[in-house]
Short mmCIF file of C-alpha atoms in Angstrom, two decimals:
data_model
loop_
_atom_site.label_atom_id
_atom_site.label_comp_id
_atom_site.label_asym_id
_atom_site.label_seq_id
_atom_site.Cartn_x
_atom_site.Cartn_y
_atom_site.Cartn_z
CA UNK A 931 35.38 27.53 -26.92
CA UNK A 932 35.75 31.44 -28.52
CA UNK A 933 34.11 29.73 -31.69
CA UNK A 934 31.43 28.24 -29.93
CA UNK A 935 30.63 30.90 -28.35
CA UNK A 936 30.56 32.76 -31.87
CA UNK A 937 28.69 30.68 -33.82
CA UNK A 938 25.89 31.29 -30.62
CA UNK A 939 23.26 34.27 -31.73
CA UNK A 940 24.31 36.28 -28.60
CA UNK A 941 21.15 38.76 -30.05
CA UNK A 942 18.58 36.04 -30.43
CA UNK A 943 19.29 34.78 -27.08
CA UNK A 944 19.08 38.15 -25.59
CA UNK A 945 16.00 38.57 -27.17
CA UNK A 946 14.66 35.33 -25.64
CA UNK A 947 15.76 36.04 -22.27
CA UNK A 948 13.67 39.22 -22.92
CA UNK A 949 10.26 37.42 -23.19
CA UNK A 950 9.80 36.68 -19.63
CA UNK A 951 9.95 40.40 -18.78
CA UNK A 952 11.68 43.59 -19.34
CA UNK A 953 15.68 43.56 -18.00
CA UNK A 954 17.99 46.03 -17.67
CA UNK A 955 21.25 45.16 -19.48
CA UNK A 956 23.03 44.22 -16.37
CA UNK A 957 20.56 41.61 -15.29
CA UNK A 958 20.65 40.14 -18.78
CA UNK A 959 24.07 40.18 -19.03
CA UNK A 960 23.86 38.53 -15.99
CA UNK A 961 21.36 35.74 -16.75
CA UNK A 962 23.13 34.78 -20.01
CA UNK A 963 26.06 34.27 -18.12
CA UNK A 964 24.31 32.12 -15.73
CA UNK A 965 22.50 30.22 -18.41
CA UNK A 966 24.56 29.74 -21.43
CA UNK A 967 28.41 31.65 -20.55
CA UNK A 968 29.87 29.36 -18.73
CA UNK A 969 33.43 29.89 -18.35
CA UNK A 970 32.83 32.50 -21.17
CA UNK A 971 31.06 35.34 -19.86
CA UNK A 972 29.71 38.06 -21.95
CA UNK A 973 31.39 41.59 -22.08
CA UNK A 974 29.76 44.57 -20.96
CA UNK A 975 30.31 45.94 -24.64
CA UNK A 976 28.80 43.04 -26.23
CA UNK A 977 25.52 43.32 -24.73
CA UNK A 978 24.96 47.09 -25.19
CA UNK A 979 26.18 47.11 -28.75
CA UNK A 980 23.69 43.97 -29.47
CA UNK A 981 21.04 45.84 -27.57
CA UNK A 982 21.34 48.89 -29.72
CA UNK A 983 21.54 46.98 -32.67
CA UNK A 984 18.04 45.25 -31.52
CA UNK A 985 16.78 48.75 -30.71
CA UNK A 986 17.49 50.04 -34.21
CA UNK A 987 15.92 47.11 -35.74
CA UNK A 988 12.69 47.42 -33.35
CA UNK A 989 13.39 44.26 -31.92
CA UNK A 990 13.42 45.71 -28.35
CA UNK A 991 11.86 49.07 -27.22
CA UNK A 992 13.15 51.01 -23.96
CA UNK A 993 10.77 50.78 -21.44
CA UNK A 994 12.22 53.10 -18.44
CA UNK A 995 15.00 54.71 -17.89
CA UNK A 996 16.53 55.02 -14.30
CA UNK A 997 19.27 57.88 -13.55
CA UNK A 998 21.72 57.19 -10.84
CA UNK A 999 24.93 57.91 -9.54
CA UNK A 1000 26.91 56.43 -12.68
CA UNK A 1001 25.43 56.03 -16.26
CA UNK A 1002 21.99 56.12 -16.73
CA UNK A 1003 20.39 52.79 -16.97
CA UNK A 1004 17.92 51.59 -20.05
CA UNK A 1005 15.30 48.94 -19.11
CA UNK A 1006 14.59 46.79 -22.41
CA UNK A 1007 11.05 45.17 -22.96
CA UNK A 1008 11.26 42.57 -26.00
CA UNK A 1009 8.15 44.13 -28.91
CA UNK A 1010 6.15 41.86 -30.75
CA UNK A 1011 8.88 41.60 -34.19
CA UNK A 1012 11.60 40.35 -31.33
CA UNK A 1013 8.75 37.89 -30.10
CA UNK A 1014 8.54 36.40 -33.51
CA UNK A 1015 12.17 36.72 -34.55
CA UNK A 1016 13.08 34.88 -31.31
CA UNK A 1017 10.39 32.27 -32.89
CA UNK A 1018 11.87 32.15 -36.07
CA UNK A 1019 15.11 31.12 -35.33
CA UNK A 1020 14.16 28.63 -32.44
CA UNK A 1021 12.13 26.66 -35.66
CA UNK A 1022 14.74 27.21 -38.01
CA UNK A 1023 16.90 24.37 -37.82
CA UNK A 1024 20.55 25.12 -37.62
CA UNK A 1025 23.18 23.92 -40.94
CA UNK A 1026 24.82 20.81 -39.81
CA UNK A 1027 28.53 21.80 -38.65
CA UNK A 1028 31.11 21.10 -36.11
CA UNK A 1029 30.53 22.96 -32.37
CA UNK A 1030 26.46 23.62 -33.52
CA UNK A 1031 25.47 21.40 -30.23
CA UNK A 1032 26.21 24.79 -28.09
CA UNK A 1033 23.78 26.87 -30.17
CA UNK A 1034 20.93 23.91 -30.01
CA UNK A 1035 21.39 23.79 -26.24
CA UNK A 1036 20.87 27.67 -26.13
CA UNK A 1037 18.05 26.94 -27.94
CA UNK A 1038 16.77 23.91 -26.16
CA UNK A 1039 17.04 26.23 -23.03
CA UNK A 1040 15.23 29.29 -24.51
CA UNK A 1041 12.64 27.04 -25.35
CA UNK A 1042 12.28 25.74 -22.02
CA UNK A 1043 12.19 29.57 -20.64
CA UNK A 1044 9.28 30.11 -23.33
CA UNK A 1045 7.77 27.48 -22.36
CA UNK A 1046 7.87 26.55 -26.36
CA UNK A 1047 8.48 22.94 -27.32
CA UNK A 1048 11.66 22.13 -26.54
CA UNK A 1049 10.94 18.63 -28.45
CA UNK A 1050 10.28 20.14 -31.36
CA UNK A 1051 13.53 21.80 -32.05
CA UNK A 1052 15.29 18.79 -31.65
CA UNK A 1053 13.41 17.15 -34.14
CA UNK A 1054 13.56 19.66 -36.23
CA UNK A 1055 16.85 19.58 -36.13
CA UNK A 1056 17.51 15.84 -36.20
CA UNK A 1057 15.48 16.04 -39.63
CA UNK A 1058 17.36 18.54 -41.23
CA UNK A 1059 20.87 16.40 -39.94
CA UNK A 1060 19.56 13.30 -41.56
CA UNK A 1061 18.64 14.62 -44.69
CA UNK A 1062 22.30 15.72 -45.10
CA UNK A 1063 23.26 12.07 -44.37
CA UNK A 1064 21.14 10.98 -47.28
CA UNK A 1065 22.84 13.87 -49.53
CA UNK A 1066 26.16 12.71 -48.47
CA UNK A 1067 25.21 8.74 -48.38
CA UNK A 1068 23.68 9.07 -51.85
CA UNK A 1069 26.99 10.56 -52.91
CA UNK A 1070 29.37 8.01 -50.99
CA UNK A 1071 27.43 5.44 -53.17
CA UNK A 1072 28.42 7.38 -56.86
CA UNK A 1073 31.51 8.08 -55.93
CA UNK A 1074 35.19 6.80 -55.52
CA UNK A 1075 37.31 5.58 -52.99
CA UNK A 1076 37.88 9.50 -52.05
CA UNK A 1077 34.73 10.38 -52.23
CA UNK A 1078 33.81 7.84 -49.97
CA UNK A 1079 36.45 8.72 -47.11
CA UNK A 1080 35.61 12.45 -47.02
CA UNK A 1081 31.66 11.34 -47.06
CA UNK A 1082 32.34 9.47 -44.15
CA UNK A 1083 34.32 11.48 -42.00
CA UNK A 1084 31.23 13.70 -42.05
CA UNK A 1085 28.62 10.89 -41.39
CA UNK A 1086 30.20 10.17 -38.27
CA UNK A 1087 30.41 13.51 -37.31
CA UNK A 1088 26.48 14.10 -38.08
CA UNK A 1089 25.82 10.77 -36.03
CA UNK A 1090 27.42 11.66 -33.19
CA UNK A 1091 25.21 15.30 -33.34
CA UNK A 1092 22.39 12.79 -33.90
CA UNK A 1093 23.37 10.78 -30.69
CA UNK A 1094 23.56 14.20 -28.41
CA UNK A 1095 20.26 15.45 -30.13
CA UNK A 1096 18.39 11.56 -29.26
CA UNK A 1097 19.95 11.94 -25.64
CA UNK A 1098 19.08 15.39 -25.02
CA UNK A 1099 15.36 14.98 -26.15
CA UNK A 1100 15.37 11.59 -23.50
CA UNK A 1101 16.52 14.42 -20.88
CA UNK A 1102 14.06 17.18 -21.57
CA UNK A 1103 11.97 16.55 -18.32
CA UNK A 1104 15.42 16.38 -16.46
CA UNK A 1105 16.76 20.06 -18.30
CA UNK A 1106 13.04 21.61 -17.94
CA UNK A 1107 13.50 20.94 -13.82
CA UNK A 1108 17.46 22.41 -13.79
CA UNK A 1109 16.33 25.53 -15.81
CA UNK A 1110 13.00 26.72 -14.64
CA UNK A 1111 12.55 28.77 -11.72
CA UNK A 1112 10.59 26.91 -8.83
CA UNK B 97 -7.13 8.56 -43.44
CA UNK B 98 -4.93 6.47 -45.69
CA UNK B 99 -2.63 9.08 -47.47
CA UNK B 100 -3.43 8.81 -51.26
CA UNK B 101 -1.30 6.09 -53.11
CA UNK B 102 0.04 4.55 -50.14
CA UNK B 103 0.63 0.86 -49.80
CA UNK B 104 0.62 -0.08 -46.43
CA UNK B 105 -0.99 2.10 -43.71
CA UNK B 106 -2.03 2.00 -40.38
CA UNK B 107 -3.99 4.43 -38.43
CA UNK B 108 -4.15 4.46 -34.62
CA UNK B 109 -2.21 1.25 -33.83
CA UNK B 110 -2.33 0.23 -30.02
CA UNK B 111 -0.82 -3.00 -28.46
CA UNK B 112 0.09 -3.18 -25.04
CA UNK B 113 1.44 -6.41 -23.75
CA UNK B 114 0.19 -7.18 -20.04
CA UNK B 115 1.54 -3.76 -17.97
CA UNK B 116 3.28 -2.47 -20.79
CA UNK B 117 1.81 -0.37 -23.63
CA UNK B 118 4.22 -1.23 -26.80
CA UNK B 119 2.47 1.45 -29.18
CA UNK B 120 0.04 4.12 -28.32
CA UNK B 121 -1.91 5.50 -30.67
CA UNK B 122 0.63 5.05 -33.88
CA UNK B 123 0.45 5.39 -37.49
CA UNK B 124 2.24 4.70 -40.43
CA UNK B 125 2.41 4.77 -44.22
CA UNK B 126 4.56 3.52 -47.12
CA UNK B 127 4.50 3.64 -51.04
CA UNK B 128 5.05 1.59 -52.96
CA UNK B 129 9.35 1.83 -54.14
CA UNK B 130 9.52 4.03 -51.06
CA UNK B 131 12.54 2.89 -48.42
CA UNK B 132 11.03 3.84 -44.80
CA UNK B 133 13.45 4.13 -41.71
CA UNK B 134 11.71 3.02 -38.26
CA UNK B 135 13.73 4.55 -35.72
CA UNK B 136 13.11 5.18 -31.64
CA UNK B 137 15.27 4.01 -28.97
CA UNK B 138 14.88 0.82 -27.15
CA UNK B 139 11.88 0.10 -26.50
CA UNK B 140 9.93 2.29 -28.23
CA UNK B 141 7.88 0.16 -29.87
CA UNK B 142 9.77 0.36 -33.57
CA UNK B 143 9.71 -3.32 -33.81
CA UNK B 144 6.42 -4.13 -32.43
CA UNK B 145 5.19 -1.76 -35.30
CA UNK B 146 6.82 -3.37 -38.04
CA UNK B 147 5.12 -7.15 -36.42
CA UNK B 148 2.02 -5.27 -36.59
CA UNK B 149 2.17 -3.71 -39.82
CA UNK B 150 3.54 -7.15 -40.93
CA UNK B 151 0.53 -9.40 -39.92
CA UNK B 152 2.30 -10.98 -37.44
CA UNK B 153 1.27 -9.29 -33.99
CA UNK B 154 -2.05 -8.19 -33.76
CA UNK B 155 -2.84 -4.79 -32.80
CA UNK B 156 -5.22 -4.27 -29.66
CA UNK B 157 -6.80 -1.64 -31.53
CA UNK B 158 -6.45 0.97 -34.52
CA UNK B 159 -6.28 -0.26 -38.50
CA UNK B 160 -4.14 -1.69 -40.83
CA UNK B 161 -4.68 -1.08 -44.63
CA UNK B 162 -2.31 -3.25 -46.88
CA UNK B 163 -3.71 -2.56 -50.82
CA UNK B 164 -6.93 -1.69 -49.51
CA UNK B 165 -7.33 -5.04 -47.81
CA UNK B 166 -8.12 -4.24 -44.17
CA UNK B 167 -5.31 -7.30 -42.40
CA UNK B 168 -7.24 -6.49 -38.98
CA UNK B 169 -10.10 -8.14 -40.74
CA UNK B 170 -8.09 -11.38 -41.78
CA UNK B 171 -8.05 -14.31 -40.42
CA UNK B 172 -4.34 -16.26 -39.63
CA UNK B 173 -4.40 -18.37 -43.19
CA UNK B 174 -5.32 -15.33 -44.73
CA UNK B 175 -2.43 -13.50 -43.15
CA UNK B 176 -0.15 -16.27 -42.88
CA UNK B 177 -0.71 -16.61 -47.60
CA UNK B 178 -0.41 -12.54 -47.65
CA UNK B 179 2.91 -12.45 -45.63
CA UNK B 180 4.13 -15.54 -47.80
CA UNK B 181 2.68 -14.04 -51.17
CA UNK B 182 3.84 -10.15 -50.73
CA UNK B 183 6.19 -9.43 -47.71
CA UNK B 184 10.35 -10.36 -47.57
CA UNK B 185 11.77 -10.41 -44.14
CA UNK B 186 15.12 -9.53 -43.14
CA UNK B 187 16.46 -9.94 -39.25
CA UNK B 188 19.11 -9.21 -37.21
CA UNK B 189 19.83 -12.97 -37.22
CA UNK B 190 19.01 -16.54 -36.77
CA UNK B 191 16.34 -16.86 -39.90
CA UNK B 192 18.85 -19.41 -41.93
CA UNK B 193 18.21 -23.02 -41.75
CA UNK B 194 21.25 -24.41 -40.50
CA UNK B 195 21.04 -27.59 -42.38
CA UNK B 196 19.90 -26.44 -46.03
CA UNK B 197 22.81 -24.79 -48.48
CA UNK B 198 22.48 -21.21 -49.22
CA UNK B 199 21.14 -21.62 -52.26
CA UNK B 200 18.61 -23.51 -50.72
CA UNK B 201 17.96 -21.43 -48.00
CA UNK B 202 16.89 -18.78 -50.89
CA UNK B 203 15.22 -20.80 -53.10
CA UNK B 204 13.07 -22.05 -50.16
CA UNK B 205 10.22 -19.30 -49.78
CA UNK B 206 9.84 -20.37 -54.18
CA UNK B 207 9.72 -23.97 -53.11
CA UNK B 208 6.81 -23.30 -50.47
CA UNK B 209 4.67 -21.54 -52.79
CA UNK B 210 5.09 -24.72 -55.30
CA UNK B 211 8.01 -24.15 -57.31
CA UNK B 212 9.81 -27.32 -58.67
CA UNK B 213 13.44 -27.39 -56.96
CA UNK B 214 15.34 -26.37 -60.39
CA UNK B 215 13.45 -23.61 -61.38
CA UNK B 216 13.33 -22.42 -57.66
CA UNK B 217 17.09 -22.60 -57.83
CA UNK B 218 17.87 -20.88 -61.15
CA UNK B 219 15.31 -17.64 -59.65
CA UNK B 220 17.64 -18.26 -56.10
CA UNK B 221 21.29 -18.26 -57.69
CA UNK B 222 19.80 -15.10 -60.12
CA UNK B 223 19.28 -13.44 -56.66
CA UNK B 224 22.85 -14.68 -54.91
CA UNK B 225 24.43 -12.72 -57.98
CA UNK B 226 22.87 -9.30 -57.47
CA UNK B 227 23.47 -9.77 -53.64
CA UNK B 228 27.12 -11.08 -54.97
CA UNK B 229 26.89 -14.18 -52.38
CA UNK B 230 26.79 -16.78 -55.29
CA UNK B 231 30.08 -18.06 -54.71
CA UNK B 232 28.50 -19.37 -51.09
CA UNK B 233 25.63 -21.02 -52.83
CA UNK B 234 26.98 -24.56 -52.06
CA UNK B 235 27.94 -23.54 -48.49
CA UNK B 236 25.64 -23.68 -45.35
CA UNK B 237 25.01 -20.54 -43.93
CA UNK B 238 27.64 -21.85 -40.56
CA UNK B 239 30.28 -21.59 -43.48
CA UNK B 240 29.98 -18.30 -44.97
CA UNK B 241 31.00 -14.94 -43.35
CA UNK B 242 28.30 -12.74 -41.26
CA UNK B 243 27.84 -10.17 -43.90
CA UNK B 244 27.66 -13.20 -46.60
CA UNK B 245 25.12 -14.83 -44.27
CA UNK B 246 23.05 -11.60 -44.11
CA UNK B 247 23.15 -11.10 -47.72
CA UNK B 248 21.74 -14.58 -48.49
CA UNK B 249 18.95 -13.83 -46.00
CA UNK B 250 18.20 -10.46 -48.50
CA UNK B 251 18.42 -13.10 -51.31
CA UNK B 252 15.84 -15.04 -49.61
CA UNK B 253 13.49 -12.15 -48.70
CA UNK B 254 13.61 -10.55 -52.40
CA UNK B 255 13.50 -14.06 -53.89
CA UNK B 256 9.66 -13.91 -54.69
CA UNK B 257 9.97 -10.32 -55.43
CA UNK B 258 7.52 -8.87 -52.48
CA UNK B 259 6.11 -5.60 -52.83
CA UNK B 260 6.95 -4.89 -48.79
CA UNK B 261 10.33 -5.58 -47.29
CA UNK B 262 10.40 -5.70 -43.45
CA UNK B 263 13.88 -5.28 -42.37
CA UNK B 264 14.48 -5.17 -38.56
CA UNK B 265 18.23 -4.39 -37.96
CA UNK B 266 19.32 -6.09 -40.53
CA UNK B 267 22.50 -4.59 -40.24
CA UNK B 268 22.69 -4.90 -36.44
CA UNK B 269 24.97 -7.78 -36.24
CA UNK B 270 27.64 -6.55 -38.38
CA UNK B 271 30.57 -4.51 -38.94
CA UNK B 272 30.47 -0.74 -40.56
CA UNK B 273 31.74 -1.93 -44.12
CA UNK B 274 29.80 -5.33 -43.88
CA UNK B 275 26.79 -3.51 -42.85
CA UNK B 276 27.02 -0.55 -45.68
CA UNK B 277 27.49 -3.22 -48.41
CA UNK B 278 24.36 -5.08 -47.34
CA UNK B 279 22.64 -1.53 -47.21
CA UNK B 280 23.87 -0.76 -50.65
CA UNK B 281 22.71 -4.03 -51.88
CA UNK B 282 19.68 -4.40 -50.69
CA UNK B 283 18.29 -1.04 -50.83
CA UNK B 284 19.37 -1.50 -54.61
CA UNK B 285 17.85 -4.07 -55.08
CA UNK B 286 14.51 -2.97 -53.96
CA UNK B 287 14.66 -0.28 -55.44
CA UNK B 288 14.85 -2.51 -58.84
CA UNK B 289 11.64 -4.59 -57.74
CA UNK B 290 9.02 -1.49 -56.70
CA UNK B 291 9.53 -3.15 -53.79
CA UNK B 292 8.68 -0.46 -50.41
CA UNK B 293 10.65 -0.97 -47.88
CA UNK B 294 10.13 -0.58 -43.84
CA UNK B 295 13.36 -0.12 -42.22
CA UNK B 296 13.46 -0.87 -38.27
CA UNK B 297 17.07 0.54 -36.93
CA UNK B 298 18.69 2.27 -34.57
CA UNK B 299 21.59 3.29 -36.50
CA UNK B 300 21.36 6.50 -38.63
CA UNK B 301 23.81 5.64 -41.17
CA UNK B 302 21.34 2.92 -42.01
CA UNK B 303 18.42 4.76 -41.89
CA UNK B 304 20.32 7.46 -44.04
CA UNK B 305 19.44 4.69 -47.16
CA UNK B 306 16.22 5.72 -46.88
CA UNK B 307 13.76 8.23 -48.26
CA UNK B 308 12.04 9.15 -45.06
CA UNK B 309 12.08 8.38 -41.50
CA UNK B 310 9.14 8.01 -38.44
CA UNK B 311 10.56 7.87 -35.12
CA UNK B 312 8.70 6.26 -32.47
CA UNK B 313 9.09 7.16 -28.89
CA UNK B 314 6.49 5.93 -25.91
CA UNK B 315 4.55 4.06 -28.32
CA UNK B 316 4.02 6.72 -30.49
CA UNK B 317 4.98 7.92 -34.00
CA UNK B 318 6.27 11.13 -35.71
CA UNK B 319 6.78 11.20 -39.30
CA UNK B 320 10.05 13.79 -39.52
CA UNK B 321 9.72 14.56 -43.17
CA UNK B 322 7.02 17.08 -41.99
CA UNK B 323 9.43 18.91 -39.68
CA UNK B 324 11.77 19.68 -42.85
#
């Protein structure tokens, strides 16, 4: 689970959550948690060391700043470079590799929030898997007994990603209703 | 639009069958050498396409363009010599006859367009060799294996060297190695002939033989090259 959780671009989806309004970094700690943590919730560290790192990049801006009892608190407001880095990576497909279906449902998600098309990125994704099946089938077919085994162990891991990614698309409607408010 | 060089096209294909619309608005195209995977889930429409593009389903509405010979515009002998003249078909199963040898069996698409028994079996047995099945020729197909079966049935569709293939699962019936081998064989030996391919299957190992994919879904297609 720790390497899923990795492999995830905690900034990107940050940045997403980000394009339905400005959030302080409690609330987005809090919605990543309810969206994509699961039973691994974000540190407090990790979101205001990504958010700075967004800020330095001009990914983010600070929109208001409240004082209060404890720390003061930064509101973040996603600028128009986040808006089309967040779009970026959601149409970049993602290398074929083992645990990748966590960042594709982050993304399937995001999408939804966006209201981007979710569809797409599967596709998108199921192209880019199935041209690494060719690769690897064209070299199963030159190659020796050896070759053969290791090509295959892969092929039936990209076919099972290729199975979720078929079944998630059939479920879009399903996910879109579970994920967006009202 | 039929994309430039392309072999087979169709543009806009609808057929719905009583309350259910089988494909909405789909198109297609192949070129010639060019292996084409047909994928959707069940009841999609995948195979209904490949009928269509085939000549043997008519299409409610929308064009098909095979060499620049409009077959929406044919009549049945028309289609019925073009199917027997320049398409191969290759099923799931069930497209043996029972009662004729193998070597029969593939020399019998020669023997309906004319050819005198020995010649049509020298051309056959050639065939059984590349799709290494000629050690079944005397057999009928009840005799030999599944995957041998299958591989006779490739015989038979490549036997009067078509320029399209229409393969619809033809791997569906068998097991992993059986069904790679007749994958490897056959998309060899199209790729000898010219011949274009159009690969109906719901497995993507199989469809990973071929140069491109279009998946249908609701009727409709996508071609997924353009999403790479």
């Amino acid at each position: 689970m720790v390497c899923i959780v990795l492999r995830m671009s905690i900034g990107h989806t940050l940045l997403g959550l980000l394009e339905s309004g400005p959030r302080h970094g409690y609330d987005l700690k809090r919605a990543f948690d309810e969206k994509f943590g699961h039973d691994k919730p974000l540190h407090y560290g990790q979101v205001y060391s990504t958010m700075s790192r967004l800020l330095k990049n001009g990914l983010v801006e600070v929109d208001g700043i409240e004082a209060g009892e404890g720390p003061e608190r930064k509101r973040y407001a996603i600028t128009e470079a986040g808006i089309t880095d967040v779009q970026r990576w959601l149409a970049t497909p993602e290398k074929p590799e083992p645990y990748l279906q966590s960042t594709l449902y982050t993304k399937v998600v995001l999408a939804l929030l966006t209201h981007r098309d979710a569809a797409d990125i599967l596709d998108t994704q199921r192209a880019e898997h199935l041209r690494l099946m060719r690769i690897l089938t064209d070299r199963k077919r030159r190659g020796d007994l050896a070759d053969q085994l290791i090509c295959d162990h892969a092929l039936f891991h990209l076919e099972a990603d290729l199975r979720w990614l078929e079944l998630t698309s059939a479920r879009l409607g399903k996910l879109a209703k579970e994920v967006l408010p009202g | 639009m039929t994309p430039a060089g392309s072999l087979l096209t169709a543009d806009g294909l609808r057929k719905v069958y009583g309350p259910t619309t089988a494909l909405d608005g789909a198109d297609f195209s192949i070129h010639p050498g060019e292996i084409v995977a047909v994928m959707g889930p069940s009841g999609s429409g995948k195979s209904t396409l490949l009928h269509c593009l085939a000549g043997i389903v008519r299409p409610d509405a929308g064009e098909i363009t095979y060499n620049g010979q409009r077959l929406t515009d044919m009549n049945d002998t028309a289609l019925s010599a073009l199917r027997r003249s320049e398409f191969g078909f290759v099923f799931q199963f069930g497209q043996l006859v029972p009662e004729l040898t193998c070597v029969e069996n593939v020399a019998l698409p020669l023997r309906l367009n004319g050819a005198k028994r020995k010649d049509a079996e020298r051309t056959a047995l050639t065939w059984m060799e590349r799709l290494e099945v000629d050690d079944v020729r005397d057999k009928r197909p009840g005799q030999a294996s599944g995957g041998q079966g299958q591989r006779v049935a490739v015989a038979r569709a490549l036997v009067t060297s078509p320029r399209v293939l229409f393969a619809d699962e033809p791997t569906g019936a068998l097991d992993s190695l059986n069904g790679e081998r007749v994958m490897e064989l056959l998309t060899d030996a199209a790729r000898s002939t010219n011949a274009a391919v159009v690969l109906v299957t719901h497995e993507t190992r199989v469809a990973a033989y071929s140069d491109r994919e279009i998946v249908v879904r609701d009727g409709k297609s996508r071609d997924m090259e353009r999403l790479v």
